[in-house]
PDB file of C-alpha atoms in Angstrom:
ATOM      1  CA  UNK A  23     -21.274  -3.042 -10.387  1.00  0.00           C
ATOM      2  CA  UNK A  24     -21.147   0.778 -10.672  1.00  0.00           C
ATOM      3  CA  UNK A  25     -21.904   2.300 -14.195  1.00  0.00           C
ATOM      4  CA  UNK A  26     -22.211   5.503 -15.218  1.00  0.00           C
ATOM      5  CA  UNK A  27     -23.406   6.510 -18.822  1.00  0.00           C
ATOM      6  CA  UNK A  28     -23.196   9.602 -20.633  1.00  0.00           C
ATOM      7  CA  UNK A  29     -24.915   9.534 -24.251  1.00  0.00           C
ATOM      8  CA  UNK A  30     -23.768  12.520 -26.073  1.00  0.00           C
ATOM      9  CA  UNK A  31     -20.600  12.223 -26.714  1.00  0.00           C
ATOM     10  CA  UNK A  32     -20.654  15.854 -28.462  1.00  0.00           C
ATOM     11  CA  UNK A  33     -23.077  18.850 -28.355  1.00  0.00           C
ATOM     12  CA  UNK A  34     -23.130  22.183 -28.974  1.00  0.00           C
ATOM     13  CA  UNK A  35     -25.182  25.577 -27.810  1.00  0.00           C
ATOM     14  CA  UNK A  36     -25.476  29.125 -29.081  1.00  0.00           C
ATOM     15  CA  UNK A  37     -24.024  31.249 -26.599  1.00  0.00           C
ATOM     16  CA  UNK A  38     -26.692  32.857 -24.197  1.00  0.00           C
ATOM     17  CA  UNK A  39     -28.750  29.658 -24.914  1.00  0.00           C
ATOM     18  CA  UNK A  40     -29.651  26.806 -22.680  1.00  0.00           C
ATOM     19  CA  UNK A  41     -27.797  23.623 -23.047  1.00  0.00           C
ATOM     20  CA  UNK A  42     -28.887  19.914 -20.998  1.00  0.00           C
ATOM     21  CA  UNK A  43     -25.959  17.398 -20.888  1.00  0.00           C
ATOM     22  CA  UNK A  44     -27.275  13.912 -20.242  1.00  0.00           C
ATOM     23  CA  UNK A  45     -25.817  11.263 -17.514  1.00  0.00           C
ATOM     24  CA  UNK A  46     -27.808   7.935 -15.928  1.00  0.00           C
ATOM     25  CA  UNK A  47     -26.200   5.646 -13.431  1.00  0.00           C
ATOM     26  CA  UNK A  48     -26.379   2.555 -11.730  1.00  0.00           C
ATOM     27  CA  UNK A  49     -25.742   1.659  -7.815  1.00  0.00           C
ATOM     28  CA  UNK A  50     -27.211  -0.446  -5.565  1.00  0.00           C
ATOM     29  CA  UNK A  51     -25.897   1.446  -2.572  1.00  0.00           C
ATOM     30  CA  UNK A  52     -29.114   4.211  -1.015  1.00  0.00           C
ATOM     31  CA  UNK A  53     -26.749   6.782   0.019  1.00  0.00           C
ATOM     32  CA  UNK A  54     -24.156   8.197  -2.982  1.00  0.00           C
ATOM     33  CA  UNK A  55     -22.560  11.530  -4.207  1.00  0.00           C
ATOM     34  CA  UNK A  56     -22.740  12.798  -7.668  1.00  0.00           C
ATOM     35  CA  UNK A  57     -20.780  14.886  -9.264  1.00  0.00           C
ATOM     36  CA  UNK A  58     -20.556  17.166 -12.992  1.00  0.00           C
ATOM     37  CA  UNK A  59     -16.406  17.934 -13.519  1.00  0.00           C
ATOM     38  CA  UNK A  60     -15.526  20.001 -16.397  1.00  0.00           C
ATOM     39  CA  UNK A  61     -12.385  19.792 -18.404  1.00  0.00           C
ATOM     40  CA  UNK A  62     -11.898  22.866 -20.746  1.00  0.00           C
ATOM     41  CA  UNK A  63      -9.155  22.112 -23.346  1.00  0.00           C
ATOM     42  CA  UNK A  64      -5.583  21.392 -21.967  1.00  0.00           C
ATOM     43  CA  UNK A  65      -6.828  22.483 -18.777  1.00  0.00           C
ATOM     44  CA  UNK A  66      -7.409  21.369 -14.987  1.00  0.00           C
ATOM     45  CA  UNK A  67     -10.290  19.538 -14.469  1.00  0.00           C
ATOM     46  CA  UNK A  68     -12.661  21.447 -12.050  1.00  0.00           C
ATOM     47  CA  UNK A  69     -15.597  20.411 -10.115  1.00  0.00           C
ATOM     48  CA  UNK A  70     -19.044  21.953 -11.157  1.00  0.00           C
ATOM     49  CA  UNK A  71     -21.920  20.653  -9.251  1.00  0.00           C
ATOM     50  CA  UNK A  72     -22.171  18.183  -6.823  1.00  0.00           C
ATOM     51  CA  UNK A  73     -25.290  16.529  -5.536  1.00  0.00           C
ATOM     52  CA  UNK A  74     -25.897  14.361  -2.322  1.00  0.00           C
ATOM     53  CA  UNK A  75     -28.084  11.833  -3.353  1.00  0.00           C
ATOM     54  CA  UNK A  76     -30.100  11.877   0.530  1.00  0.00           C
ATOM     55  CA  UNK A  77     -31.222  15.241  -0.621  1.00  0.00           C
ATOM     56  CA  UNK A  78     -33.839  15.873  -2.979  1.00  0.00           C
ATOM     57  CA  UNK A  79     -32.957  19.524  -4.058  1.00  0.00           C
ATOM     58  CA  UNK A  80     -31.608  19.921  -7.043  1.00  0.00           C
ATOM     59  CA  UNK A  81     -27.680  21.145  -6.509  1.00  0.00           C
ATOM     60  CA  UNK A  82     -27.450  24.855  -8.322  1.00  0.00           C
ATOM     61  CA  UNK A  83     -24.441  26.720  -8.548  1.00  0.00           C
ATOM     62  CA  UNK A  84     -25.217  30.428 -10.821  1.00  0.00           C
ATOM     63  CA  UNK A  85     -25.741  29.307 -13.938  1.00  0.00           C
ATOM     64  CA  UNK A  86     -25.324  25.475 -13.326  1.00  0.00           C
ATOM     65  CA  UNK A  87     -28.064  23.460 -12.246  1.00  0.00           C
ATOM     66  CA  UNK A  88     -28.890  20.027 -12.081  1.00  0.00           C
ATOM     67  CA  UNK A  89     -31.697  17.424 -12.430  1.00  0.00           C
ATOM     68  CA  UNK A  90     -31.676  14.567 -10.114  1.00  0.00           C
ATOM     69  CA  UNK A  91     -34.015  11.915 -10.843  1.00  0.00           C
ATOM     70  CA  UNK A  92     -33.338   9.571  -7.875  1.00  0.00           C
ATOM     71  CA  UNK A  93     -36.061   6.769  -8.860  1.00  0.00           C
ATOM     72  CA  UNK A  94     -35.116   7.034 -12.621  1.00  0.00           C
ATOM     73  CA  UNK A  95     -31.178   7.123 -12.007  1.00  0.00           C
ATOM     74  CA  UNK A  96     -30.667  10.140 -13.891  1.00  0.00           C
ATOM     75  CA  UNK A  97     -28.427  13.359 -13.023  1.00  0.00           C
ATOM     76  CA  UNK A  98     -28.624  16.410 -16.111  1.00  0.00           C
ATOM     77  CA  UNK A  99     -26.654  19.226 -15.915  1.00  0.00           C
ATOM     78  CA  UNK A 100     -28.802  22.034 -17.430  1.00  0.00           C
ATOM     79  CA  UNK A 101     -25.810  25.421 -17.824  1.00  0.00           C
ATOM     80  CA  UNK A 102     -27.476  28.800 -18.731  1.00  0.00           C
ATOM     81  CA  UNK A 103     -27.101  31.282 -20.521  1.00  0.00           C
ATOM     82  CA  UNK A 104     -23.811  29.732 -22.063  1.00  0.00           C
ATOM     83  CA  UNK A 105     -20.729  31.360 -22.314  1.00  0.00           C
ATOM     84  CA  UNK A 106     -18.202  30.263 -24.620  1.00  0.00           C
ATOM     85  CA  UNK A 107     -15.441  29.567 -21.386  1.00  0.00           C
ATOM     86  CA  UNK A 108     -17.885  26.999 -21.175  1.00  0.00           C
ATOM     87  CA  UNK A 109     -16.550  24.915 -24.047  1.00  0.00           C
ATOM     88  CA  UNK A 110     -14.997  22.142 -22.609  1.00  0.00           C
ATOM     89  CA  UNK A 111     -15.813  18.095 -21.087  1.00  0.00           C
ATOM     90  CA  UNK A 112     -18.174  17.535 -19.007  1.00  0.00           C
ATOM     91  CA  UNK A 113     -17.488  14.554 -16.658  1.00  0.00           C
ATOM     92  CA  UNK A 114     -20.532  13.246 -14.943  1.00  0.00           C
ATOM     93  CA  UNK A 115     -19.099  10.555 -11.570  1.00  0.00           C
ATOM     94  CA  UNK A 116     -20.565   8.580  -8.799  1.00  0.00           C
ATOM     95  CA  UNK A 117     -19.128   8.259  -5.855  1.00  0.00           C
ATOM     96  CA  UNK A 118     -20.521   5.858  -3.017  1.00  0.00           C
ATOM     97  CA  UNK A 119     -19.271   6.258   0.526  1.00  0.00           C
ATOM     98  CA  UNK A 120     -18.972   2.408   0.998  1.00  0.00           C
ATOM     99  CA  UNK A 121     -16.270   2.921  -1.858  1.00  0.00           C
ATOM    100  CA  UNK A 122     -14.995   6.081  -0.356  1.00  0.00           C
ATOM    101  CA  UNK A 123     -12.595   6.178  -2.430  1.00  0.00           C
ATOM    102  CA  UNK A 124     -13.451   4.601  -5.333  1.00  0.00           C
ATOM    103  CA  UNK A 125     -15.402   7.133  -8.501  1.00  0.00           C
ATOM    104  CA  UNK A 126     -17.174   6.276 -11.086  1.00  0.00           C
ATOM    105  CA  UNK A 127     -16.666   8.599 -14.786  1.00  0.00           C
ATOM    106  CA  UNK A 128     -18.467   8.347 -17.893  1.00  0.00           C
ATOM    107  CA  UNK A 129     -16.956   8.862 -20.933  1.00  0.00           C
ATOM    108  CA  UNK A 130     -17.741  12.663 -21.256  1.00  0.00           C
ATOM    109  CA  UNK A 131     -19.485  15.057 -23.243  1.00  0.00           C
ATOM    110  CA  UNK A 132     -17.634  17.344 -25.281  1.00  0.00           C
ATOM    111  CA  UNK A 133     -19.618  20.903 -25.326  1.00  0.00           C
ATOM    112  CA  UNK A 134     -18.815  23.312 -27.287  1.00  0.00           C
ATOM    113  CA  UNK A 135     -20.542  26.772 -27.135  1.00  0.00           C
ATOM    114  CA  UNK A 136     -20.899  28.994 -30.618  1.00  0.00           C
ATOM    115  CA  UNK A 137     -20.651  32.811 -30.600  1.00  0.00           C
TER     116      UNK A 137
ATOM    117  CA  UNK B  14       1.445  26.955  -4.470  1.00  0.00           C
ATOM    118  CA  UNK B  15      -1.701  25.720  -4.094  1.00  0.00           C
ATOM    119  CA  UNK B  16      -4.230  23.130  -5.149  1.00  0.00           C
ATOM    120  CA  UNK B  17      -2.369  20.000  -7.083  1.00  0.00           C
ATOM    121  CA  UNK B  18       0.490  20.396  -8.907  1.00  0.00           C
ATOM    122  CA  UNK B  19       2.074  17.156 -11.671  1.00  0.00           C
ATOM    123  CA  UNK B  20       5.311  17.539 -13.370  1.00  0.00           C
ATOM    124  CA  UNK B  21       6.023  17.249 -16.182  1.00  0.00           C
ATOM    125  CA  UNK B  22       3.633  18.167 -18.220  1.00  0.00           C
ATOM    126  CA  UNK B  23       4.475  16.600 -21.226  1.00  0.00           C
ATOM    127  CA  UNK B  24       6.972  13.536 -21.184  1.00  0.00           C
ATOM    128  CA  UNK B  25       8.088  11.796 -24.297  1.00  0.00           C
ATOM    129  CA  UNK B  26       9.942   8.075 -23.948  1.00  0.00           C
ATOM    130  CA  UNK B  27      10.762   5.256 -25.781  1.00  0.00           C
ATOM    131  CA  UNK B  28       9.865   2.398 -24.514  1.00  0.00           C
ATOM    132  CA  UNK B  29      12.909   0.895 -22.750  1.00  0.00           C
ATOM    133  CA  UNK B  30      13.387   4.077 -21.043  1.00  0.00           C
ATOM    134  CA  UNK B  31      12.849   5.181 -17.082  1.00  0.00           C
ATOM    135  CA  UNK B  32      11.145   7.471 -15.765  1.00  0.00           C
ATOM    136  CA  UNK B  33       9.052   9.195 -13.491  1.00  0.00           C
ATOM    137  CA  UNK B  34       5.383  11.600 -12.950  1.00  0.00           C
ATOM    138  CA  UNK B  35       5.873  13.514  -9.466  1.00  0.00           C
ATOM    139  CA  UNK B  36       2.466  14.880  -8.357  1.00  0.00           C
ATOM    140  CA  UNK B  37       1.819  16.885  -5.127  1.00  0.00           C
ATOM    141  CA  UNK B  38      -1.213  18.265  -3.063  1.00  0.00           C
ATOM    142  CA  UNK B  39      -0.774  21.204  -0.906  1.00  0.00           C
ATOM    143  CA  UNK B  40      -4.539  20.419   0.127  1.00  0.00           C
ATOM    144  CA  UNK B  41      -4.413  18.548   3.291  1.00  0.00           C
ATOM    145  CA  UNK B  42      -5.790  15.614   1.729  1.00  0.00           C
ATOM    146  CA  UNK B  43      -5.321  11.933   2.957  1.00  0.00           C
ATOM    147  CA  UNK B  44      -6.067  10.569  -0.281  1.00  0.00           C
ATOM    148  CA  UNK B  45      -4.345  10.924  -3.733  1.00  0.00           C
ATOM    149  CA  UNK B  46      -5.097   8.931  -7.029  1.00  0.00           C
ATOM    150  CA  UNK B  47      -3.372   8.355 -10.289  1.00  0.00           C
ATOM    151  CA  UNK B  48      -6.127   8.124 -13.354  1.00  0.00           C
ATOM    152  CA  UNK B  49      -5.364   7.765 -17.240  1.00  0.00           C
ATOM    153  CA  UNK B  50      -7.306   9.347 -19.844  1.00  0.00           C
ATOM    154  CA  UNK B  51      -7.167   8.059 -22.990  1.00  0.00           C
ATOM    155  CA  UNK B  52      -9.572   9.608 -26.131  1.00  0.00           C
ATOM    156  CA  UNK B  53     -13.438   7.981 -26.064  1.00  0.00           C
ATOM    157  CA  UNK B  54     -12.755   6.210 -22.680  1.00  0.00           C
ATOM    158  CA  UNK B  55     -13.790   6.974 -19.375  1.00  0.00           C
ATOM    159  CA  UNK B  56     -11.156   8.181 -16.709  1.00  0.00           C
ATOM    160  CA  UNK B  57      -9.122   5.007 -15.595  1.00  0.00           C
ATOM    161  CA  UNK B  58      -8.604   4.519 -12.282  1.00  0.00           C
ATOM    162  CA  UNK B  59      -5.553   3.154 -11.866  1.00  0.00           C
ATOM    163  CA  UNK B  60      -3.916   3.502  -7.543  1.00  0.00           C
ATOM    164  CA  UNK B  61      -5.275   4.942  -4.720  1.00  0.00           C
ATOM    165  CA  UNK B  62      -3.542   6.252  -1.839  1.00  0.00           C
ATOM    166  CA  UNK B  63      -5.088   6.814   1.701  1.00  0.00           C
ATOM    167  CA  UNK B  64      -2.556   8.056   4.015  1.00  0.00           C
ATOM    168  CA  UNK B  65       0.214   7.108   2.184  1.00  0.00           C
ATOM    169  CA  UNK B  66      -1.607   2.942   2.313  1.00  0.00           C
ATOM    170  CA  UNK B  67      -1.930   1.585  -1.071  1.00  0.00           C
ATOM    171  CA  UNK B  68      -5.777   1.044  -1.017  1.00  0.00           C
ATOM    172  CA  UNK B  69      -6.562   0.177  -4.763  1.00  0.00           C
ATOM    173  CA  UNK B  70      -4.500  -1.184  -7.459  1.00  0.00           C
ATOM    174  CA  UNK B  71      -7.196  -1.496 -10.559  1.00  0.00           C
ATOM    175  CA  UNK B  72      -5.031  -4.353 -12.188  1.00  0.00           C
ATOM    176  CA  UNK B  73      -2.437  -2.386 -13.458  1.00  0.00           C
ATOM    177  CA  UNK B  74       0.293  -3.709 -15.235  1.00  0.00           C
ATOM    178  CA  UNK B  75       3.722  -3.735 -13.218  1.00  0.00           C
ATOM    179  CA  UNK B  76       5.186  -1.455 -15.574  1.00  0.00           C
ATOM    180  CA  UNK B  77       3.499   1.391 -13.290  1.00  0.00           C
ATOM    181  CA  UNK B  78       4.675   1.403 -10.092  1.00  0.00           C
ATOM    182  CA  UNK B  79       3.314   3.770  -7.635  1.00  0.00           C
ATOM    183  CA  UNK B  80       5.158   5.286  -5.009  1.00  0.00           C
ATOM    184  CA  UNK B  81       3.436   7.513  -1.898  1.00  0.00           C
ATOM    185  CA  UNK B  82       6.247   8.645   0.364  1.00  0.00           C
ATOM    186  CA  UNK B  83       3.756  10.995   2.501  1.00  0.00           C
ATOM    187  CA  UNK B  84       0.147  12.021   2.408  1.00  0.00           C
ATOM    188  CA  UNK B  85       1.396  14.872  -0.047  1.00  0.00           C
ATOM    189  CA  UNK B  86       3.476  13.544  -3.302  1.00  0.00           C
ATOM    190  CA  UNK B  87       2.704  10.993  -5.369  1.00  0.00           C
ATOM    191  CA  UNK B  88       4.683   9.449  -8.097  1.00  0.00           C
ATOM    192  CA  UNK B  89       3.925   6.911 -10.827  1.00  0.00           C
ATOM    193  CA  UNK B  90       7.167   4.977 -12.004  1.00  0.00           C
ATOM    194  CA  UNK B  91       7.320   3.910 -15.420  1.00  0.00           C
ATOM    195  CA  UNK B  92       9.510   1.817 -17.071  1.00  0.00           C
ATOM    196  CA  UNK B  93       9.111  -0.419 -20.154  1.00  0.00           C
ATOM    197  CA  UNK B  94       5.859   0.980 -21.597  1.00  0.00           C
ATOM    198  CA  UNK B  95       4.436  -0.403 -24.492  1.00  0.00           C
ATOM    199  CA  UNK B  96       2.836   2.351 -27.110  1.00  0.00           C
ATOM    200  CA  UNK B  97      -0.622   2.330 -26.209  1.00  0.00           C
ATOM    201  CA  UNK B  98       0.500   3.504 -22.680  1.00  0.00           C
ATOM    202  CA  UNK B  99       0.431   6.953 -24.658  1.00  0.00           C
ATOM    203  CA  UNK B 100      -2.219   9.335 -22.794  1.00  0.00           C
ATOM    204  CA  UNK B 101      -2.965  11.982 -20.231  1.00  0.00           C
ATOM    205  CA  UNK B 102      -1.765  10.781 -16.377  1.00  0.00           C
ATOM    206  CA  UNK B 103      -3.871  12.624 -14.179  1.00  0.00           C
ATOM    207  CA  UNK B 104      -3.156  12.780 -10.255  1.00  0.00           C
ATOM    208  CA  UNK B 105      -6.015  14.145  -7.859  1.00  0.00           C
ATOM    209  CA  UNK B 106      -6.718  14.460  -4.300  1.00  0.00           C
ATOM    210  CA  UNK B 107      -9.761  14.327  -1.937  1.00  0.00           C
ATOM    211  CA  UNK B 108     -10.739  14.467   1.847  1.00  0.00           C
ATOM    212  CA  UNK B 109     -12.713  11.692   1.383  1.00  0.00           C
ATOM    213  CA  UNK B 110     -15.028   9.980   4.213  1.00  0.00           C
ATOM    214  CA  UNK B 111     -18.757   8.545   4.352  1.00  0.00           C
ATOM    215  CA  UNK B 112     -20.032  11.724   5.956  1.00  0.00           C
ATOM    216  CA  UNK B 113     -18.978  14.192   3.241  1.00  0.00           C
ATOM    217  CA  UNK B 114     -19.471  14.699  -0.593  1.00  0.00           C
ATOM    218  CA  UNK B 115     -15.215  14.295  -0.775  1.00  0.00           C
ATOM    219  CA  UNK B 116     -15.058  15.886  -4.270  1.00  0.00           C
ATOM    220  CA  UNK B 117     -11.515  15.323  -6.216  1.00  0.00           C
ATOM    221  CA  UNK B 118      -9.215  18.220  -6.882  1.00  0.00           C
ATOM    222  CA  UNK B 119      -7.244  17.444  -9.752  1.00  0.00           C
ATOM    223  CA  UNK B 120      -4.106  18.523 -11.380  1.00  0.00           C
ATOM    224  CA  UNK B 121      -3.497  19.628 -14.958  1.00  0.00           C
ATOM    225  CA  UNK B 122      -2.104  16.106 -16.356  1.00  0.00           C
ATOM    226  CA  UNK B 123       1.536  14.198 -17.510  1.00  0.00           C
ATOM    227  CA  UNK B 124       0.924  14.653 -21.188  1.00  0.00           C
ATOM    228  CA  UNK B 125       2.979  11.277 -21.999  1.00  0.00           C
ATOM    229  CA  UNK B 126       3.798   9.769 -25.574  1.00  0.00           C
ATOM    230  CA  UNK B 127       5.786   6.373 -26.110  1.00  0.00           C
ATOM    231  CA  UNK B 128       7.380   5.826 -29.078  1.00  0.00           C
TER     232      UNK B 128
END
């Protein structure tokens, strides 16, 4: 079966600081996508990163990046220079194509960024 | 509009009551989900539509009863809910095949309380 963990349930960062959220996985399958959603409170969840799992550059979108650890099953999301719009949950989610339709969430990690 | 759209937002019921979430994609998508989030737990997936085909039913109790009349709406029938069915209904849509990452686009949530 498909896990996903995510062992921080909350954090926080000083804004302009560097925060790393957590998130390991388990799959059997050699081909997968992974994905960081964000949830800000009682708003839309929006996607955030996504990484292919073939690939072995890290995704990085502006101040998101992650860390993919393909042999250790691990997938950080490292956000600079925080802002506070970035208080919200972070969803990390797995994805295999054999289950094309089927994702996998952790339980989230609430962030929330100080001024 | 764009993106996805659920209504309403927040729905209140007692538990011998009827009703309804409507959710719609104006996406293009061919798939569309139904997830719950409750507090602490990870995102519950609970139908899956591809092209309007039922493709996953995550044992569900029968007092939800999806309903896909086109590739667009979705709607998640309710009737009879028991208290701990209180939580955020969350619809989302994806273009989802092997050959591409097929990230969901979700809407903003059915806020729904039974009392």
């Amino acid at each position: 079966a498909q896990t996903v963990t995510q062992s921080q349930p909350e954090m926080s960062v000083q804004e302009a600081e560097t925060v790393t959220l957590s998130c390991t996985y388990d799959t059997s399958e050699s081909n997968y996508y992974l994905f960081w959603y964000k949830q800000p409170p009682s708003r839309q969840m929006i996607l955030v990163i996504r990484q292919e799992a073939y690939k072995q550059q890290n995704a990085t979108e502006n101040r998101f990046s992650v860390n993919f650890q393909k042999a250790a099953k691990s997938f950080s999301l490292k956000i600079s220079d925080s802002q506070l719009g970035d208080t919200a949950m972070y969803f990390c989610a797995l994805r295999s194509p054999s289950g094309t339709y089927k994702y996998i969430f952790g339980t989230g990690t609430r962030l929330k960024v100080l001024a | 509009e764009t993106g996805v759209t659920q209504t309403p937002r927040h729905l209140v019921m007692g538990m011998t009551n009827k009703k309804s979430l409507k959710c719609e994609q104006h996406l293009g998508h061919n798939a569309m989900y139904w997830y719950k989030q409750s507090a602490k737990k990870p995102l519950e997936l609970m139908f899956v539509y591809n092209f309007k085909e039922q493709t996953e039913n995550n044992s569900v109790p029968s007092r939800f009863s999806p309903e896909c009349p086109n590739s667009s709406h979705l709607f998640l029938h309710l009737h009879t809910l028991q208290p701990e069915d209180s939580a955020l209904y969350l619809c989302a849509s994806s273009q989802a095949r092997r050959s591409n990452t097929g990230e969901l686009f979700f809407g903003e949530g059915s806020r729904l309380t039974v009392l």
